[in-house]
Amino acid sequence: MAATTQIKQLRIATRNCGFIDPESLDDYIALRGYEALAKVLTMTPAEVVEVIKTSGLRGRGGGGFPTGVKWGIALSNKADQKYMVCNADEGDPGAFMDRAVLEGDPHSVVEAMAIGGYAIGATLGAVYIRAEYPLAIKRLRLAIDDARAMGLLGKNIFGSGFDFDIEIKYGAGAFVCGEETALIRSMEGHRGEPVSKPPFPAQSGYWNKPTIVNNVETFANIPAIILKGADWFSSIGTATSKGTKVFALAGKIVNVGLVEVPMGTPLREVIFDIGGGCPDGKEFKAVQTGGPSGGALAHKDLDVAIDYESLIARKSMMGSGGMVVMDEDDCMVSVAKFFLDFTMDETCGKCTPCRIGSKRLYEILDKITKGHGTHADLARLKSLCEAIKDTALCGLGQTMPNPILSTMDTFAGEYEAHVTQKKCPAHVCTAMLTYTIDAAKCTGCTLCTKVCPVDCITGTKKQPHVIDASKCIKCGACYDKCKFDSVIKL
Amino acid sequence: MSMLTVTIDGKITTVPAGSTILDAAKKLDVDIPTLCYLNLEDLRINNKGASCRICVVEVEGRRNLAPACATPASDNMVVKTNTLRVLNARKTVLELLLSDHPKDCLVCAKSGECELQNLAEKFGIRESPYDGGEMSHYRKDISTSIIRDMDKCIMCRRCETMCNDVQTCGVLSGVNRGFSAVVAPAFEMNLADTVCTNCGQCVAVCPVGALVEHDHTWEVVDALANPDKVVIVQTAPAVRSALGEDLGIAPGTSVTGKMAAALRRLGFDHVFDTDFAADLTIMEEGSEFLDRLTRHLNGDQTAKLPILTSCCPGWVKFFEHNFPDMLDVPSTAKSPQQMFGAIAKSYYAEILGIPREKLVVVSVMPCLAKKYECARPEFAVDGNPDVDIVISTRELARLIKRMNIDFAGLPDEDFDNPLGESTGAAPIFGVTGGVIEAALRTAYELATGETLQKLEFEDLRGMDGVKVATVQVGPHALRIGVAHGLGNARKLLERVRAGEAFHAIEVMACPGGCIGGGGQPYHHGDIELLKLRTKVLYDEDAGKPLRKSHQNPYIIELYEKFLGKPLSEKSHHLLHTHYFKRQRL
Ligand SMILES: Cc1cc2nc3c(=O)[nH]c(=O)nc-3n(C[C@H](O)[C@H](O)[C@H](O)COP(=O)(O)O)c2cc1C
Ligand code: SF4
Ligand code: SF4
Ligand code: SF4
Ligand code: SF4
Ligand code: SF4
Ligand code: SF4
Ligand code: FES
């Protein structure tokens, strides 16, 4: 990352990443590691919950539910056994903040889970981690073993009488297994399918016991909050969203990678000041936040201060922090179709609207991108999106329509062009393209005739050439080959 | 228990905490459509899959719609069930289901009683907005008992709940993901190659035509039309308690007489009754029990107790798969259906003076496992089965309709003799607790030589999953266990395995016993319906002049003329069987 990118960043969750040897417990301790746990053990569980509540910390796994409130529910539910679960499934394509934390600072998560366990009255913890993260698994395992060897996990931690231990559970690699109820089913050895809420896991979760599921990044914030205080944390961010958020910048952006910025940072700063804008001088078109569950934000949204509410107000969401940047060459209908393709593959198939609806949404989008869409299709697309949002069982289905609804909203003209003029303004949807040769520019160099796989370009040397549109298969070879920019996409 | 006040469509009610919105709506007579929901509370099964989403309602203060079947009611909740938003959502859900569903109603076994079809009709769906959309395709899987046509499956998962939670057979579960998700056995094996017991409880709850019985009605029609065959029929006890439901007669009405009349109109040469064979079963099983008990009390190590009833083929296959170490515990007595077949093709064929091959034995059963049972190789002589064709109660109703018989207008008629007479001990074979009650009536009198004063063993009756009672038979205090539903049977058997002492145990695979069988008019988990059927059979028992199997004059005659005595060599040969170890997957 360029040096300037550090300026606007503020690292809390990733505070140690890159600064310590993640395989060294001593390194972590040297930076006040496990001090927060020691401190918490001198407080009552209710006091700990209160600190987290006051800090305003909200879940970083997508939903943004206030962490302290959730802990409070689990604390008040009496049970012979409770569980503290860390969600490290991270199935969102292009997201890798949780991996970065686990690979760069695993002890912060281990410490935070113990703190959470103490706060809610759980003696057992589990990290549900995707099996595709071997390095994160190795370091996490090492961290747990080292902590146990030092008495930071196990029986009677710091002589306080508090017992806590952590086991690792491996995810099967399905996106939906990151949904907390599906995650719990999967941990119990069942098919990873969500179940209807309420009851929420904090009431009845793993083996029907009160269970807190928190995201890796959520946990990573906790030791810092305990050490520096709730007021410090809540002084950062916006009215409703406190602290920082880690984003993964991807797509058409110069500085690809992770950034951690205070809540409330304007989108423009993240994309241009930190991200460096779009490469090759291309014009910024949109940014998809929240991965396949989110929506596309455009120019008009660039000065929005990023927080949970501002994104939802724009038919998007924070999600786990993915930011995929699109430039002028991206077709927004195709972008929506791309995300639908993902969710269609990842739906568990349990409930009707998501199982069949995702297929139908995809089919309609496909029809539009192939140039066969009608206004009736647009209307159907919209009403189906609304119905799915309203009826799907879990977050995956409920948010699946977001990429479509937000692009239909912000880029209505682009949908309209596909349907009415049968044109893709970004020239991405091949079916609607025509290649022609600008006679005024063509020098008759004949290069294009040599690359055309179907020999549909004719013309004599030094005379303008012509493409036979009825034979052209729209491969684009001539367009790429022509040195005089005389082949035009329409 | 704390009470919650709930307002639905402007009407107010109070329900106990823990109730769902659907429970509250029922109380207010507000009709909310459902597809995946199954009320199994009486069976102590919590079924809240909430997967179909047809029951969604608007809840004030909630962002999205809530599934009424799985959403707990809360105090001062305000619910709307028929707003435009709700109706549009339900219509979309239906349209989506139909878009992935073959439009096969004309050739579908469920047509007319299909819950999806009914809803499509109610919502006035006249065209599919997704025509041209891809459909999921799956091969058909045909076992002797059940046909699985997963193209029609709407993924309601009711079958899974029955098979896994109620029956603990674990055959059916969701496999694959997304659009290709399907309910199937592990490794997508065929049902016939699995531990499936053919109990048909999955069929009993499937809302559509994805799981149906293997229909054998045309085989019956063919046999009846064959001039070279003598075709006789037997009807199981539970059939008469439910047949009327499929023929426009109110649930809870006994149709024994009309059924006999209808079978005669269908053209059966002789109309007999499995009830006769039920009395015979009691003679054999009851004697076997007394024999084992006496030997056991005399210190004979080979005489194992408890004795387990063996008249339910679903249960038999279940213990063959799940308790292969205990194959010497069940009674060796065949089921009444197979006893009937064996006697018909020996004793009765002799009376008629015809070879067994000329005789066709048709069974009408509440049961799909009986279809499998009659095809077990040990129940055939030189390839000729003792029972040729089994049709279910539903199929009989279908045949009666096909042949234009005005069922409601039929007179009451009697069964034919000699295989049609029965005592009151026989009809109660169709309900949980009934077989053991019938056996105790006879065992008591055979063991003590005294007349039993009170015939009703109330402790063994009722819908509790596992019933345990101690019954005094002469000097012996007998500890009796009764289980219905295979999950309950498993629990009871595990108690036995763990060393708990019982003298006799009755098991029926289906909830409520055969009255809730997989071949009965669909019960869809409605326990109230099962109670009505139960009453029909107990009433029939109470109304009979003779109520103990050993009093049946035709049974006495059968022993005198043919079998000798219970457990005789001939009885052993014809009326007893043995069991096989089966794999566990
Ligand atoms: C389809 C789907 C996938 C999800 N995947 C993840 C995930 O990979 N990691 C995660 O932490 N939360 C994920 N969530 C959110 C979890 O359900 C849950 O809300 C979260 O783990 C709670 O932790 P938090 O409160 O700390 O955010 C997902 C939710 C849905 C609906
Ligand atoms: S919304 Fe999709 S992922 Fe969630 S339960 Fe329904 S089918 Fe499964
Ligand atoms: S786009 Fe491809 S097929 Fe069409 S004219 Fe150019 S080279 Fe030939
Ligand atoms: S399952 Fe129902 S809707 Fe489907 S074809 Fe059969 S009757 Fe028609
Ligand atoms: S018949 Fe019974 S055992 Fe077989 S699949 Fe159906 S419910 Fe399971
Ligand atoms: S087979 Fe029938 S009961 Fe089973 S999930 Fe499909 S529709 Fe439901
Ligand atoms: S209980 Fe009756 S209907 Fe059910 S499988 Fe057994 S014999 Fe058949
Ligand atoms: S009946 Fe409620 S979701 Fe299916």
PDB file of C-alpha atoms in Angstrom, chain B residues 242-405:
ATOM      1  CA  ALA B 242     -61.038 -44.826   7.661  1.00  0.00           C
ATOM      2  CA  LEU B 243     -62.211 -46.012   4.243  1.00  0.00           C
ATOM      3  CA  GLY B 244     -65.315 -43.855   4.450  1.00  0.00           C
ATOM      4  CA  GLU B 245     -63.194 -40.687   4.669  1.00  0.00           C
ATOM      5  CA  ASP B 246     -62.159 -41.080   1.047  1.00  0.00           C
ATOM      6  CA  LEU B 247     -65.721 -41.824  -0.036  1.00  0.00           C
ATOM      7  CA  GLY B 248     -67.575 -38.857   1.340  1.00  0.00           C
ATOM      8  CA  ILE B 249     -68.431 -40.286   4.742  1.00  0.00           C
ATOM      9  CA  ALA B 250     -67.599 -38.405   7.927  1.00  0.00           C
ATOM     10  CA  PRO B 251     -64.392 -39.391   9.734  1.00  0.00           C
ATOM     11  CA  GLY B 252     -65.053 -41.628  12.708  1.00  0.00           C
ATOM     12  CA  THR B 253     -67.758 -43.648  10.935  1.00  0.00           C
ATOM     13  CA  SER B 254     -67.456 -47.424  10.774  1.00  0.00           C
ATOM     14  CA  VAL B 255     -68.050 -48.696   7.251  1.00  0.00           C
ATOM     15  CA  THR B 256     -67.461 -52.418   7.829  1.00  0.00           C
ATOM     16  CA  GLY B 257     -70.753 -53.552   6.312  1.00  0.00           C
ATOM     17  CA  LYS B 258     -70.599 -51.240   3.314  1.00  0.00           C
ATOM     18  CA  MET B 259     -67.014 -52.257   2.699  1.00  0.00           C
ATOM     19  CA  ALA B 260     -67.955 -55.934   2.538  1.00  0.00           C
ATOM     20  CA  ALA B 261     -70.807 -55.053   0.194  1.00  0.00           C
ATOM     21  CA  ALA B 262     -68.536 -52.966  -2.025  1.00  0.00           C
ATOM     22  CA  LEU B 263     -65.946 -55.730  -2.267  1.00  0.00           C
ATOM     23  CA  ARG B 264     -68.670 -58.119  -3.355  1.00  0.00           C
ATOM     24  CA  ARG B 265     -69.821 -55.611  -6.011  1.00  0.00           C
ATOM     25  CA  LEU B 266     -66.248 -55.336  -7.214  1.00  0.00           C
ATOM     26  CA  GLY B 267     -66.468 -59.005  -8.090  1.00  0.00           C
ATOM     27  CA  PHE B 268     -64.413 -60.798  -5.471  1.00  0.00           C
ATOM     28  CA  ASP B 269     -65.439 -64.433  -5.308  1.00  0.00           C
ATOM     29  CA  HIS B 270     -65.243 -64.510  -1.524  1.00  0.00           C
ATOM     30  CA  VAL B 271     -65.033 -61.571   0.834  1.00  0.00           C
ATOM     31  CA  PHE B 272     -63.039 -62.468   3.901  1.00  0.00           C
ATOM     32  CA  ASP B 273     -61.561 -60.605   6.811  1.00  0.00           C
ATOM     33  CA  THR B 274     -58.058 -60.256   8.155  1.00  0.00           C
ATOM     34  CA  ASP B 275     -59.809 -60.044  11.523  1.00  0.00           C
ATOM     35  CA  PHE B 276     -60.218 -63.807  11.304  1.00  0.00           C
ATOM     36  CA  ALA B 277     -56.445 -64.098  10.963  1.00  0.00           C
ATOM     37  CA  ALA B 278     -56.008 -61.664  13.830  1.00  0.00           C
ATOM     38  CA  ASP B 279     -57.820 -64.124  16.087  1.00  0.00           C
ATOM     39  CA  LEU B 280     -55.576 -66.850  14.723  1.00  0.00           C
ATOM     40  CA  THR B 281     -52.509 -64.712  15.432  1.00  0.00           C
ATOM     41  CA  ILE B 282     -53.602 -64.400  19.044  1.00  0.00           C
ATOM     42  CA  MET B 283     -53.881 -68.164  19.332  1.00  0.00           C
ATOM     43  CA  GLU B 284     -50.361 -68.650  18.063  1.00  0.00           C
ATOM     44  CA  GLU B 285     -48.657 -65.624  19.545  1.00  0.00           C
ATOM     45  CA  GLY B 286     -50.518 -65.929  22.839  1.00  0.00           C
ATOM     46  CA  SER B 287     -49.564 -69.592  23.125  1.00  0.00           C
ATOM     47  CA  GLU B 288     -45.984 -68.828  22.207  1.00  0.00           C
ATOM     48  CA  PHE B 289     -45.919 -66.202  24.916  1.00  0.00           C
ATOM     49  CA  LEU B 290     -47.297 -68.551  27.544  1.00  0.00           C
ATOM     50  CA  ASP B 291     -44.864 -71.228  26.460  1.00  0.00           C
ATOM     51  CA  ARG B 292     -41.881 -68.889  26.650  1.00  0.00           C
ATOM     52  CA  LEU B 293     -43.076 -67.477  29.945  1.00  0.00           C
ATOM     53  CA  THR B 294     -43.462 -70.913  31.539  1.00  0.00           C
ATOM     54  CA  ARG B 295     -40.126 -72.119  30.265  1.00  0.00           C
ATOM     55  CA  HIS B 296     -38.489 -68.881  31.357  1.00  0.00           C
ATOM     56  CA  LEU B 297     -39.940 -69.147  34.835  1.00  0.00           C
ATOM     57  CA  ASN B 298     -38.715 -72.728  34.951  1.00  0.00           C
ATOM     58  CA  GLY B 299     -35.198 -71.493  34.346  1.00  0.00           C
ATOM     59  CA  ASP B 300     -34.871 -72.349  30.659  1.00  0.00           C
ATOM     60  CA  GLN B 301     -32.080 -70.032  29.402  1.00  0.00           C
ATOM     61  CA  THR B 302     -33.173 -70.325  25.785  1.00  0.00           C
ATOM     62  CA  ALA B 303     -36.611 -68.889  26.517  1.00  0.00           C
ATOM     63  CA  LYS B 304     -36.069 -65.194  25.977  1.00  0.00           C
ATOM     64  CA  LEU B 305     -38.304 -62.466  27.366  1.00  0.00           C
ATOM     65  CA  PRO B 306     -39.778 -60.046  26.590  1.00  0.00           C
ATOM     66  CA  ILE B 307     -41.642 -61.392  23.636  1.00  0.00           C
ATOM     67  CA  LEU B 308     -42.126 -58.751  20.972  1.00  0.00           C
ATOM     68  CA  THR B 309     -45.152 -58.683  18.703  1.00  0.00           C
ATOM     69  CA  SER B 310     -44.357 -59.313  15.069  1.00  0.00           C
ATOM     70  CA  CYS B 311     -47.521 -58.430  13.208  1.00  0.00           C
ATOM     71  CA  CYS B 312     -46.239 -55.140  11.813  1.00  0.00           C
ATOM     72  CA  PRO B 313     -43.912 -55.598   8.825  1.00  0.00           C
ATOM     73  CA  GLY B 314     -42.572 -52.051   9.184  1.00  0.00           C
ATOM     74  CA  TRP B 315     -41.497 -52.863  12.688  1.00  0.00           C
ATOM     75  CA  VAL B 316     -40.079 -56.228  11.617  1.00  0.00           C
ATOM     76  CA  LYS B 317     -37.824 -54.667   9.007  1.00  0.00           C
ATOM     77  CA  PHE B 318     -36.869 -51.959  11.506  1.00  0.00           C
ATOM     78  CA  PHE B 319     -35.613 -54.416  14.090  1.00  0.00           C
ATOM     79  CA  GLU B 320     -33.900 -56.512  11.435  1.00  0.00           C
ATOM     80  CA  HIS B 321     -31.859 -53.426  10.517  1.00  0.00           C
ATOM     81  CA  ASN B 322     -31.447 -51.802  13.904  1.00  0.00           C
ATOM     82  CA  PHE B 323     -31.452 -54.622  16.444  1.00  0.00           C
ATOM     83  CA  PRO B 324     -29.875 -57.542  14.583  1.00  0.00           C
ATOM     84  CA  ASP B 325     -28.505 -58.812  17.882  1.00  0.00           C
ATOM     85  CA  MET B 326     -32.034 -59.351  19.191  1.00  0.00           C
ATOM     86  CA  LEU B 327     -33.593 -61.404  16.406  1.00  0.00           C
ATOM     87  CA  ASP B 328     -34.531 -64.188  18.840  1.00  0.00           C
ATOM     88  CA  VAL B 329     -36.715 -61.878  20.905  1.00  0.00           C
ATOM     89  CA  PRO B 330     -39.693 -61.181  18.631  1.00  0.00           C
ATOM     90  CA  SER B 331     -42.489 -63.696  18.375  1.00  0.00           C
ATOM     91  CA  THR B 332     -42.098 -66.003  15.415  1.00  0.00           C
ATOM     92  CA  ALA B 333     -45.788 -65.652  14.591  1.00  0.00           C
ATOM     93  CA  LYS B 334     -46.431 -64.288  11.124  1.00  0.00           C
ATOM     94  CA  SER B 335     -48.531 -61.175  10.690  1.00  0.00           C
ATOM     95  CA  PRO B 336     -52.284 -61.658  10.304  1.00  0.00           C
ATOM     96  CA  GLN B 337     -52.021 -60.816   6.611  1.00  0.00           C
ATOM     97  CA  GLN B 338     -49.513 -63.611   6.018  1.00  0.00           C
ATOM     98  CA  MET B 339     -51.329 -66.068   8.272  1.00  0.00           C
ATOM     99  CA  PHE B 340     -54.432 -65.440   6.240  1.00  0.00           C
ATOM    100  CA  GLY B 341     -52.562 -66.036   2.993  1.00  0.00           C
ATOM    101  CA  ALA B 342     -50.972 -69.225   4.270  1.00  0.00           C
ATOM    102  CA  ILE B 343     -54.300 -70.622   5.494  1.00  0.00           C
ATOM    103  CA  ALA B 344     -56.160 -69.498   2.374  1.00  0.00           C
ATOM    104  CA  LYS B 345     -53.696 -71.216   0.065  1.00  0.00           C
ATOM    105  CA  SER B 346     -53.667 -74.423   2.073  1.00  0.00           C
ATOM    106  CA  TYR B 347     -56.781 -75.071   4.183  1.00  0.00           C
ATOM    107  CA  TYR B 348     -59.182 -73.018   2.088  1.00  0.00           C
ATOM    108  CA  ALA B 349     -57.772 -74.152  -1.288  1.00  0.00           C
ATOM    109  CA  GLU B 350     -58.312 -77.711  -0.024  1.00  0.00           C
ATOM    110  CA  ILE B 351     -61.910 -76.906   0.896  1.00  0.00           C
ATOM    111  CA  LEU B 352     -62.457 -75.461  -2.577  1.00  0.00           C
ATOM    112  CA  GLY B 353     -60.602 -78.371  -4.094  1.00  0.00           C
ATOM    113  CA  ILE B 354     -58.358 -76.181  -6.242  1.00  0.00           C
ATOM    114  CA  PRO B 355     -54.560 -75.862  -6.479  1.00  0.00           C
ATOM    115  CA  ARG B 356     -53.055 -72.846  -4.711  1.00  0.00           C
ATOM    116  CA  GLU B 357     -51.972 -71.376  -8.051  1.00  0.00           C
ATOM    117  CA  LYS B 358     -55.599 -70.966  -9.055  1.00  0.00           C
ATOM    118  CA  LEU B 359     -56.340 -68.866  -5.990  1.00  0.00           C
ATOM    119  CA  VAL B 360     -55.539 -65.145  -5.957  1.00  0.00           C
ATOM    120  CA  VAL B 361     -55.348 -63.598  -2.498  1.00  0.00           C
ATOM    121  CA  VAL B 362     -55.829 -59.841  -2.421  1.00  0.00           C
ATOM    122  CA  SER B 363     -55.282 -57.816   0.769  1.00  0.00           C
ATOM    123  CA  VAL B 364     -56.697 -54.430   1.566  1.00  0.00           C
ATOM    124  CA  MET B 365     -54.364 -52.895   4.104  1.00  0.00           C
ATOM    125  CA  PRO B 366     -53.923 -49.550   5.894  1.00  0.00           C
ATOM    126  CA  CYS B 367     -50.301 -50.140   5.233  1.00  0.00           C
ATOM    127  CA  LEU B 368     -47.609 -49.775   2.590  1.00  0.00           C
ATOM    128  CA  ALA B 369     -45.182 -52.108   4.364  1.00  0.00           C
ATOM    129  CA  LYS B 370     -47.627 -54.953   3.693  1.00  0.00           C
ATOM    130  CA  LYS B 371     -46.905 -54.559  -0.010  1.00  0.00           C
ATOM    131  CA  TYR B 372     -43.285 -55.248   0.759  1.00  0.00           C
ATOM    132  CA  GLU B 373     -44.132 -57.996   3.216  1.00  0.00           C
ATOM    133  CA  CYS B 374     -46.145 -60.088   0.765  1.00  0.00           C
ATOM    134  CA  ALA B 375     -43.190 -60.012  -1.613  1.00  0.00           C
ATOM    135  CA  ARG B 376     -40.679 -61.337   0.936  1.00  0.00           C
ATOM    136  CA  PRO B 377     -39.402 -64.621  -0.535  1.00  0.00           C
ATOM    137  CA  GLU B 378     -40.049 -66.653   2.638  1.00  0.00           C
ATOM    138  CA  PHE B 379     -43.783 -66.018   2.192  1.00  0.00           C
ATOM    139  CA  ALA B 380     -44.064 -67.964  -1.062  1.00  0.00           C
ATOM    140  CA  VAL B 381     -44.299 -71.639  -1.938  1.00  0.00           C
ATOM    141  CA  ASP B 382     -42.424 -72.549  -5.110  1.00  0.00           C
ATOM    142  CA  GLY B 383     -42.570 -68.965  -6.239  1.00  0.00           C
ATOM    143  CA  ASN B 384     -46.295 -68.646  -5.616  1.00  0.00           C
ATOM    144  CA  PRO B 385     -46.848 -66.019  -2.915  1.00  0.00           C
ATOM    145  CA  ASP B 386     -49.287 -66.620  -0.069  1.00  0.00           C
ATOM    146  CA  VAL B 387     -50.663 -63.131  -0.665  1.00  0.00           C
ATOM    147  CA  ASP B 388     -50.654 -62.047  -4.292  1.00  0.00           C
ATOM    148  CA  ILE B 389     -51.655 -58.401  -4.316  1.00  0.00           C
ATOM    149  CA  VAL B 390     -51.836 -55.767  -1.587  1.00  0.00           C
ATOM    150  CA  ILE B 391     -53.768 -52.563  -2.041  1.00  0.00           C
ATOM    151  CA  SER B 392     -54.078 -49.806   0.504  1.00  0.00           C
ATOM    152  CA  THR B 393     -57.229 -48.272   1.924  1.00  0.00           C
ATOM    153  CA  ARG B 394     -56.763 -45.349  -0.454  1.00  0.00           C
ATOM    154  CA  GLU B 395     -56.464 -47.658  -3.413  1.00  0.00           C
ATOM    155  CA  LEU B 396     -59.641 -49.512  -2.445  1.00  0.00           C
ATOM    156  CA  ALA B 397     -61.491 -46.193  -2.323  1.00  0.00           C
ATOM    157  CA  ARG B 398     -60.068 -45.422  -5.767  1.00  0.00           C
ATOM    158  CA  LEU B 399     -61.262 -48.811  -7.106  1.00  0.00           C
ATOM    159  CA  ILE B 400     -64.728 -48.283  -5.666  1.00  0.00           C
ATOM    160  CA  LYS B 401     -64.937 -44.906  -7.418  1.00  0.00           C
ATOM    161  CA  ARG B 402     -63.519 -46.317 -10.633  1.00  0.00           C
ATOM    162  CA  MET B 403     -66.189 -49.023 -10.693  1.00  0.00           C
ATOM    163  CA  ASN B 404     -68.976 -46.483 -10.165  1.00  0.00           C
ATOM    164  CA  ILE B 405     -70.140 -48.004  -6.916  1.00  0.00           C
TER     165      ILE B 405
END
